[in-house]
Amino acid sequence: MKKIIQIIIGNVLMAFAISTLILDNSIVVGGVSGISTVFHFYTGISVSLCVGIINIALFIIGFCFLGKAFAMKTLVSTFLFPILLEFFNQQPYLHGLLNDQLLICILGGFLLGLGIGLVLKAGGSTGGFDILALIVEKYFKIPVTLLVNGIDAAILVLQISFHSAPEIVYGIMTILITAYMMNYLLSSGKGCVQVLVMSKEIERMKTMILNDMDAGVTLLDGKSGFYGNEIEVVLTILPYRKLPDLKDKIKEIDEKAFIIVSHVEEVSGNGFTYSKEMREALS
């Protein structure tokens, strides 16, 4: 039930962003909503009706080629999204709330990415042209990302004829913000920093990280490229909030220590996400 509620909230955010922000301000959009906008311009059929027809058609195709399990993941979004889209389209007080195109682009991309991220994080699927990409990947081994990006690019090109240059640029920005927000949400709460330390005080560094920072340590064997001598490297992964304190303590031990800090999207498992008691039991 928790996952279903999460998928519903995700669809509400997607429909709200597309209806009241993106389409309301003529910003180009990719996917099923984008191709539905093209049909609406040339035929006059409402965007929500086009979205519903295309989603149902793609759902049936996905059911036939990808199986029942995949179809069940897309079931809620397939039918709920076009209904919500039409609902928001029929609420005049929700339209024309903002006049700043850049703000609309940022907010629309943020909400759209948040909605997609919630659906995917709950184990659902937004369906759409991803279904076609998965089918082609299954039978012809063409990468899904390449196909999805190619379809979105083609849809954007189709919208050039009835959109101005600023609307196209804002549309591309919205897509980039959407992708960033979606990826951020999928790894939220799990992003950390990886720190590599090269120093002559390796034992003191190890003890400090284990005791003071309450973080795991891995010792790596290295070799100096210039002098050719053997060196030891300390590797640790810890939350961002602990990084300033760690750097201060490293400098206290060895002012000349060589430090490399890099972002890590996700960390889990023994030595990090497990409690001390569980780590001791597993060891």
Tab-separated table of C-alpha atoms in Angstrom:
chain	number	residue	atom	x	y	z
A	1	MET	CA	0.000	0.000	0.000
A	2	LYS	CA	2.880	2.367	0.811
A	3	LYS	CA	4.377	1.820	-2.646
A	4	ILE	CA	1.022	2.321	-4.381
A	5	ILE	CA	0.529	5.626	-2.516
A	6	GLN	CA	4.041	6.666	-3.532
A	7	ILE	CA	3.293	5.869	-7.190
A	8	ILE	CA	0.037	7.856	-6.991
A	9	ILE	CA	1.836	10.877	-5.491
A	10	GLY	CA	4.489	10.610	-8.214
A	11	ASN	CA	1.820	10.661	-10.930
A	12	VAL	CA	0.098	13.633	-9.301
A	13	LEU	CA	3.367	15.596	-9.361
A	14	MET	CA	4.072	14.631	-12.987
A	15	ALA	CA	0.584	15.549	-14.183
A	16	PHE	CA	0.595	18.842	-12.247
A	17	ALA	CA	4.011	19.858	-13.606
A	18	ILE	CA	3.164	19.026	-17.216
A	19	SER	CA	-0.344	20.521	-17.187
A	20	THR	CA	0.022	23.714	-15.158
A	21	LEU	CA	3.666	24.592	-15.817
A	22	ILE	CA	5.143	22.995	-18.930
A	23	LEU	CA	2.252	22.762	-21.416
A	24	ASP	CA	0.543	25.849	-19.992
A	25	ASN	CA	3.611	27.887	-20.962
A	26	SER	CA	4.270	26.170	-24.312
A	27	ILE	CA	7.567	24.644	-23.186
A	28	VAL	CA	8.578	21.667	-25.308
A	29	VAL	CA	8.502	18.293	-23.574
A	30	GLY	CA	9.591	14.798	-24.530
A	31	GLY	CA	7.958	11.401	-24.183
A	32	VAL	CA	4.279	10.633	-24.617
A	33	SER	CA	3.287	14.133	-23.469
A	34	GLY	CA	5.481	15.623	-26.176
A	35	ILE	CA	4.083	13.530	-29.033
A	36	SER	CA	0.561	14.190	-27.694
A	37	THR	CA	1.275	17.910	-27.939
A	38	VAL	CA	2.175	17.414	-31.606
A	39	PHE	CA	-1.109	15.547	-32.248
A	40	HIS	CA	-3.025	18.250	-30.397
A	41	PHE	CA	-1.509	20.990	-32.552
A	42	TYR	CA	-2.312	19.289	-35.861
A	43	THR	CA	-5.616	17.577	-34.995
A	44	GLY	CA	-7.097	19.513	-32.075
A	45	ILE	CA	-7.483	16.359	-29.952
A	46	SER	CA	-6.869	17.122	-26.270
A	47	VAL	CA	-3.425	16.296	-24.934
A	48	SER	CA	-4.795	14.178	-22.069
A	49	LEU	CA	-6.876	12.056	-24.483
A	50	CYS	CA	-3.846	11.508	-26.733
A	51	VAL	CA	-1.759	10.560	-23.708
A	52	GLY	CA	-4.402	8.058	-22.608
A	53	ILE	CA	-4.693	6.430	-26.049
A	54	ILE	CA	-0.926	6.174	-26.545
A	55	ASN	CA	-0.352	4.906	-22.987
A	56	ILE	CA	-2.978	2.179	-23.340
A	57	ALA	CA	-1.580	1.128	-26.733
A	58	LEU	CA	1.954	0.975	-25.323
A	59	PHE	CA	0.668	-0.903	-22.260
A	60	ILE	CA	-0.887	-3.595	-24.479
A	61	ILE	CA	2.305	-3.838	-26.545
A	62	GLY	CA	4.371	-4.130	-23.362
A	63	PHE	CA	2.058	-6.820	-22.007
A	64	CYS	CA	2.450	-8.852	-25.229
A	65	PHE	CA	6.214	-8.517	-25.595
A	66	LEU	CA	7.556	-7.948	-22.080
A	67	GLY	CA	5.182	-10.052	-20.022
A	68	LYS	CA	2.684	-9.715	-17.225
A	69	ALA	CA	5.202	-8.703	-14.531
A	70	PHE	CA	6.329	-5.610	-16.427
A	71	ALA	CA	2.759	-4.702	-17.381
A	72	MET	CA	1.719	-4.712	-13.721
A	73	LYS	CA	4.471	-2.197	-12.908
A	74	THR	CA	3.101	0.231	-15.504
A	75	LEU	CA	-0.593	-0.402	-14.776
A	76	VAL	CA	-1.189	2.460	-12.317
A	77	SER	CA	0.706	5.103	-14.305
A	78	THR	CA	-0.835	4.029	-17.628
A	79	PHE	CA	-4.386	4.806	-16.548
A	80	LEU	CA	-3.911	7.284	-13.691
A	81	PHE	CA	-1.600	9.763	-15.414
A	82	PRO	CA	-3.941	10.812	-18.283
A	83	ILE	CA	-6.866	11.110	-15.835
A	84	LEU	CA	-4.841	13.394	-13.565
A	85	LEU	CA	-3.579	15.353	-16.560
A	86	GLU	CA	-7.153	16.056	-17.699
A	87	PHE	CA	-8.157	16.930	-14.129
A	88	PHE	CA	-5.446	19.593	-13.844
A	89	ASN	CA	-6.260	20.856	-17.346
A	90	GLN	CA	-9.837	21.532	-16.172
A	91	GLN	CA	-8.791	23.606	-13.132
A	92	PRO	CA	-8.474	27.216	-14.408
A	93	TYR	CA	-7.314	28.572	-11.044
A	94	LEU	CA	-4.152	26.415	-11.299
A	95	HIS	CA	-3.091	27.924	-14.619
A	96	GLY	CA	-1.219	31.159	-15.195
A	97	LEU	CA	0.208	31.197	-11.673
A	98	LEU	CA	3.727	32.130	-12.836
A	99	ASN	CA	4.986	34.438	-15.571
A	100	ASP	CA	8.748	33.904	-15.309
A	101	GLN	CA	9.732	31.314	-17.935
A	102	LEU	CA	13.016	30.444	-16.231
A	103	LEU	CA	11.292	29.876	-12.885
A	104	ILE	CA	8.634	27.754	-14.628
A	105	CYS	CA	11.352	25.710	-16.313
A	106	ILE	CA	13.191	25.071	-13.032
A	107	LEU	CA	10.057	24.317	-10.991
A	108	GLY	CA	8.541	22.165	-13.754
A	109	GLY	CA	11.718	20.110	-14.140
A	110	PHE	CA	12.032	19.752	-10.368
A	111	LEU	CA	8.463	18.489	-9.881
A	112	LEU	CA	8.569	16.255	-12.956
A	113	GLY	CA	11.853	14.662	-11.885
A	114	LEU	CA	10.544	14.256	-8.341
A	115	GLY	CA	7.401	12.536	-9.614
A	116	ILE	CA	9.265	10.152	-11.919
A	117	GLY	CA	11.768	9.396	-9.155
A	118	LEU	CA	9.002	8.538	-6.672
A	119	VAL	CA	7.382	6.147	-9.157
A	120	LEU	CA	10.657	4.402	-9.983
A	121	LYS	CA	11.748	4.260	-6.338
A	122	ALA	CA	8.483	2.501	-5.474
A	123	GLY	CA	9.259	-0.182	-8.061
A	124	GLY	CA	6.749	1.135	-10.586
A	125	SER	CA	7.236	2.359	-14.124
A	126	THR	CA	6.058	5.464	-15.938
A	127	GLY	CA	5.656	3.375	-19.090
A	128	GLY	CA	5.517	5.527	-22.200
A	129	PHE	CA	8.084	5.104	-24.939
A	130	ASP	CA	10.387	3.326	-22.477
A	131	ILE	CA	8.287	0.249	-23.326
A	132	LEU	CA	9.231	0.440	-27.014
A	133	ALA	CA	12.878	0.968	-26.096
A	134	LEU	CA	12.847	-2.101	-23.826
A	135	ILE	CA	11.253	-4.235	-26.553
A	136	VAL	CA	13.836	-3.172	-29.141
A	137	GLU	CA	16.619	-3.748	-26.606
A	138	LYS	CA	15.281	-7.215	-25.840
A	139	TYR	CA	15.149	-8.379	-29.456
A	140	PHE	CA	17.853	-6.282	-31.163
A	141	LYS	CA	20.283	-5.580	-28.278
A	142	ILE	CA	20.254	-1.809	-28.855
A	143	PRO	CA	20.898	0.125	-25.587
A	144	VAL	CA	17.734	1.452	-23.931
A	145	THR	CA	19.242	4.851	-23.117
A	146	LEU	CA	20.235	5.376	-26.748
A	147	LEU	CA	16.714	4.583	-27.947
A	148	VAL	CA	14.967	6.688	-25.304
A	149	ASN	CA	17.193	9.682	-26.023
A	150	GLY	CA	16.692	9.186	-29.756
A	151	ILE	CA	12.890	9.092	-29.398
A	152	ASP	CA	12.892	12.202	-27.181
A	153	ALA	CA	15.146	14.028	-29.646
A	154	ALA	CA	12.796	13.147	-32.540
A	155	ILE	CA	9.782	14.361	-30.519
A	156	LEU	CA	11.545	17.637	-29.744
A	157	VAL	CA	12.315	18.135	-33.447
A	158	LEU	CA	8.624	17.613	-34.305
A	159	GLN	CA	7.710	20.459	-31.954
A	160	ILE	CA	10.138	22.973	-33.449
A	161	SER	CA	7.637	24.113	-36.096
A	162	PHE	CA	5.175	25.532	-33.554
A	163	HIS	CA	7.518	26.652	-30.762
A	164	SER	CA	9.853	29.610	-30.498
A	165	ALA	CA	13.586	29.273	-29.886
A	166	PRO	CA	13.314	30.289	-26.178
A	167	GLU	CA	10.575	27.695	-25.603
A	168	ILE	CA	12.801	25.010	-27.127
A	169	VAL	CA	15.797	26.059	-25.014
A	170	TYR	CA	13.668	26.127	-21.858
A	171	GLY	CA	12.326	22.695	-22.803
A	172	ILE	CA	15.841	21.250	-23.048
A	173	MET	CA	16.692	22.821	-19.670
A	174	THR	CA	13.550	21.296	-18.170
A	175	ILE	CA	14.529	17.847	-19.456
A	176	LEU	CA	18.041	18.177	-17.975
A	177	ILE	CA	16.660	19.338	-14.603
A	178	THR	CA	14.165	16.469	-14.659
A	179	ALA	CA	16.931	13.910	-15.268
A	180	TYR	CA	19.108	15.387	-12.524
A	181	MET	CA	16.290	15.485	-9.973
A	182	MET	CA	15.204	11.941	-10.804
A	183	ASN	CA	18.735	10.560	-10.419
A	184	TYR	CA	19.263	12.538	-7.211
A	185	LEU	CA	16.057	11.180	-5.670
A	186	LEU	CA	16.892	7.582	-6.606
A	187	SER	CA	20.181	7.876	-4.708
A	188	SER	CA	18.947	10.257	-1.991
A	189	GLY	CA	20.177	9.564	1.500
A	190	LYS	CA	22.870	7.242	0.152
A	191	GLY	CA	25.343	9.650	-1.416
A	192	CYS	CA	28.681	9.788	0.418
A	193	VAL	CA	32.267	10.802	-0.086
A	194	GLN	CA	35.183	8.505	-0.729
A	195	VAL	CA	38.455	9.695	0.750
A	196	LEU	CA	41.895	8.395	-0.197
A	197	VAL	CA	44.772	9.396	2.068
A	198	MET	CA	48.464	8.881	1.333
A	199	SER	CA	50.702	9.575	4.303
A	200	LYS	CA	53.648	8.264	6.278
A	201	GLU	CA	51.372	8.141	9.350
A	202	ILE	CA	49.113	5.397	8.064
A	203	GLU	CA	48.586	3.629	11.406
A	204	ARG	CA	47.595	6.855	13.145
A	205	MET	CA	45.268	7.697	10.273
A	206	LYS	CA	43.622	4.292	10.468
A	207	THR	CA	43.124	4.498	14.229
A	208	MET	CA	41.704	8.017	13.988
A	209	ILE	CA	39.168	7.083	11.292
A	210	LEU	CA	38.056	3.920	13.089
A	211	ASN	CA	37.728	5.490	16.538
A	212	ASP	CA	37.013	9.195	16.046
A	213	MET	CA	35.041	9.117	12.784
A	214	ASP	CA	33.304	5.763	13.382
A	215	ALA	CA	33.951	4.801	9.758
A	216	GLY	CA	35.409	1.739	8.081
A	217	VAL	CA	38.931	1.680	6.697
A	218	THR	CA	40.536	-0.248	3.866
A	219	LEU	CA	44.314	-0.267	3.412
A	220	LEU	CA	45.547	-0.368	-0.175
A	221	ASP	CA	49.026	-1.091	-1.472
A	222	GLY	CA	50.404	1.616	-3.736
A	223	LYS	CA	53.608	2.625	-5.460
A	224	SER	CA	54.981	6.099	-5.998
A	225	GLY	CA	55.155	6.944	-9.682
A	226	PHE	CA	58.099	9.321	-9.311
A	227	TYR	CA	60.279	7.601	-6.701
A	228	GLY	CA	59.068	4.049	-7.242
A	229	ASN	CA	58.847	3.295	-3.520
A	230	GLU	CA	56.057	1.253	-1.925
A	231	ILE	CA	53.361	3.214	-0.056
A	232	GLU	CA	50.170	2.457	1.809
A	233	VAL	CA	46.896	4.202	1.032
A	234	VAL	CA	43.946	4.597	3.416
A	235	LEU	CA	40.499	4.359	1.835
A	236	THR	CA	37.358	5.327	3.726
A	237	ILE	CA	33.770	6.208	2.851
A	238	LEU	CA	31.665	8.418	5.076
A	239	PRO	CA	28.742	10.892	5.008
A	240	TYR	CA	29.322	14.423	3.748
A	241	ARG	CA	28.716	15.931	7.167
A	242	LYS	CA	31.841	14.208	8.543
A	243	LEU	CA	34.188	15.371	5.765
A	244	PRO	CA	35.292	18.744	7.272
A	245	ASP	CA	36.090	17.113	10.626
A	246	LEU	CA	37.999	14.293	8.903
A	247	LYS	CA	40.141	16.722	6.877
A	248	ASP	CA	41.003	18.697	10.023
A	249	LYS	CA	42.046	15.556	11.887
A	250	ILE	CA	44.140	14.347	8.925
A	251	LYS	CA	46.025	17.653	8.856
A	252	GLU	CA	46.606	17.449	12.616
A	253	ILE	CA	48.308	14.075	12.147
A	254	ASP	CA	50.214	14.865	8.945
A	255	GLU	CA	50.251	18.362	7.475
A	256	LYS	CA	51.710	17.014	4.212
A	257	ALA	CA	49.187	14.177	3.762
A	258	PHE	CA	47.888	13.766	0.198
A	259	ILE	CA	44.075	13.643	0.168
A	260	ILE	CA	41.684	12.736	-2.656
A	261	VAL	CA	37.941	13.313	-2.151
A	262	SER	CA	35.347	11.997	-4.613
A	263	HIS	CA	31.562	11.631	-4.640
A	264	VAL	CA	29.983	8.190	-4.277
A	265	GLU	CA	26.364	7.726	-5.398
A	266	GLU	CA	25.442	4.866	-3.071
A	267	VAL	CA	26.999	2.703	-0.379
A	268	SER	CA	25.464	-0.252	1.419
A	269	GLY	CA	26.385	-3.505	3.109
A	270	ASN	CA	28.731	-4.800	5.757
A	271	GLY	CA	31.059	-2.181	7.144
A	272	PHE	CA	28.818	0.762	6.355
A	273	THR	CA	25.030	0.509	6.646
A	274	TYR	CA	24.946	-2.318	9.175
A	275	SER	CA	25.013	-1.577	12.884
A	276	LYS	CA	28.092	-2.289	14.958
A	277	GLU	CA	26.426	-5.344	16.510
A	278	MET	CA	25.559	-6.751	13.092
A	279	ARG	CA	29.048	-6.041	11.761
A	280	GLU	CA	30.571	-7.914	14.708
A	281	ALA	CA	28.187	-10.844	14.178
A	282	LEU	CA	29.015	-11.041	10.458
A	283	SER	CA	32.741	-10.840	11.103
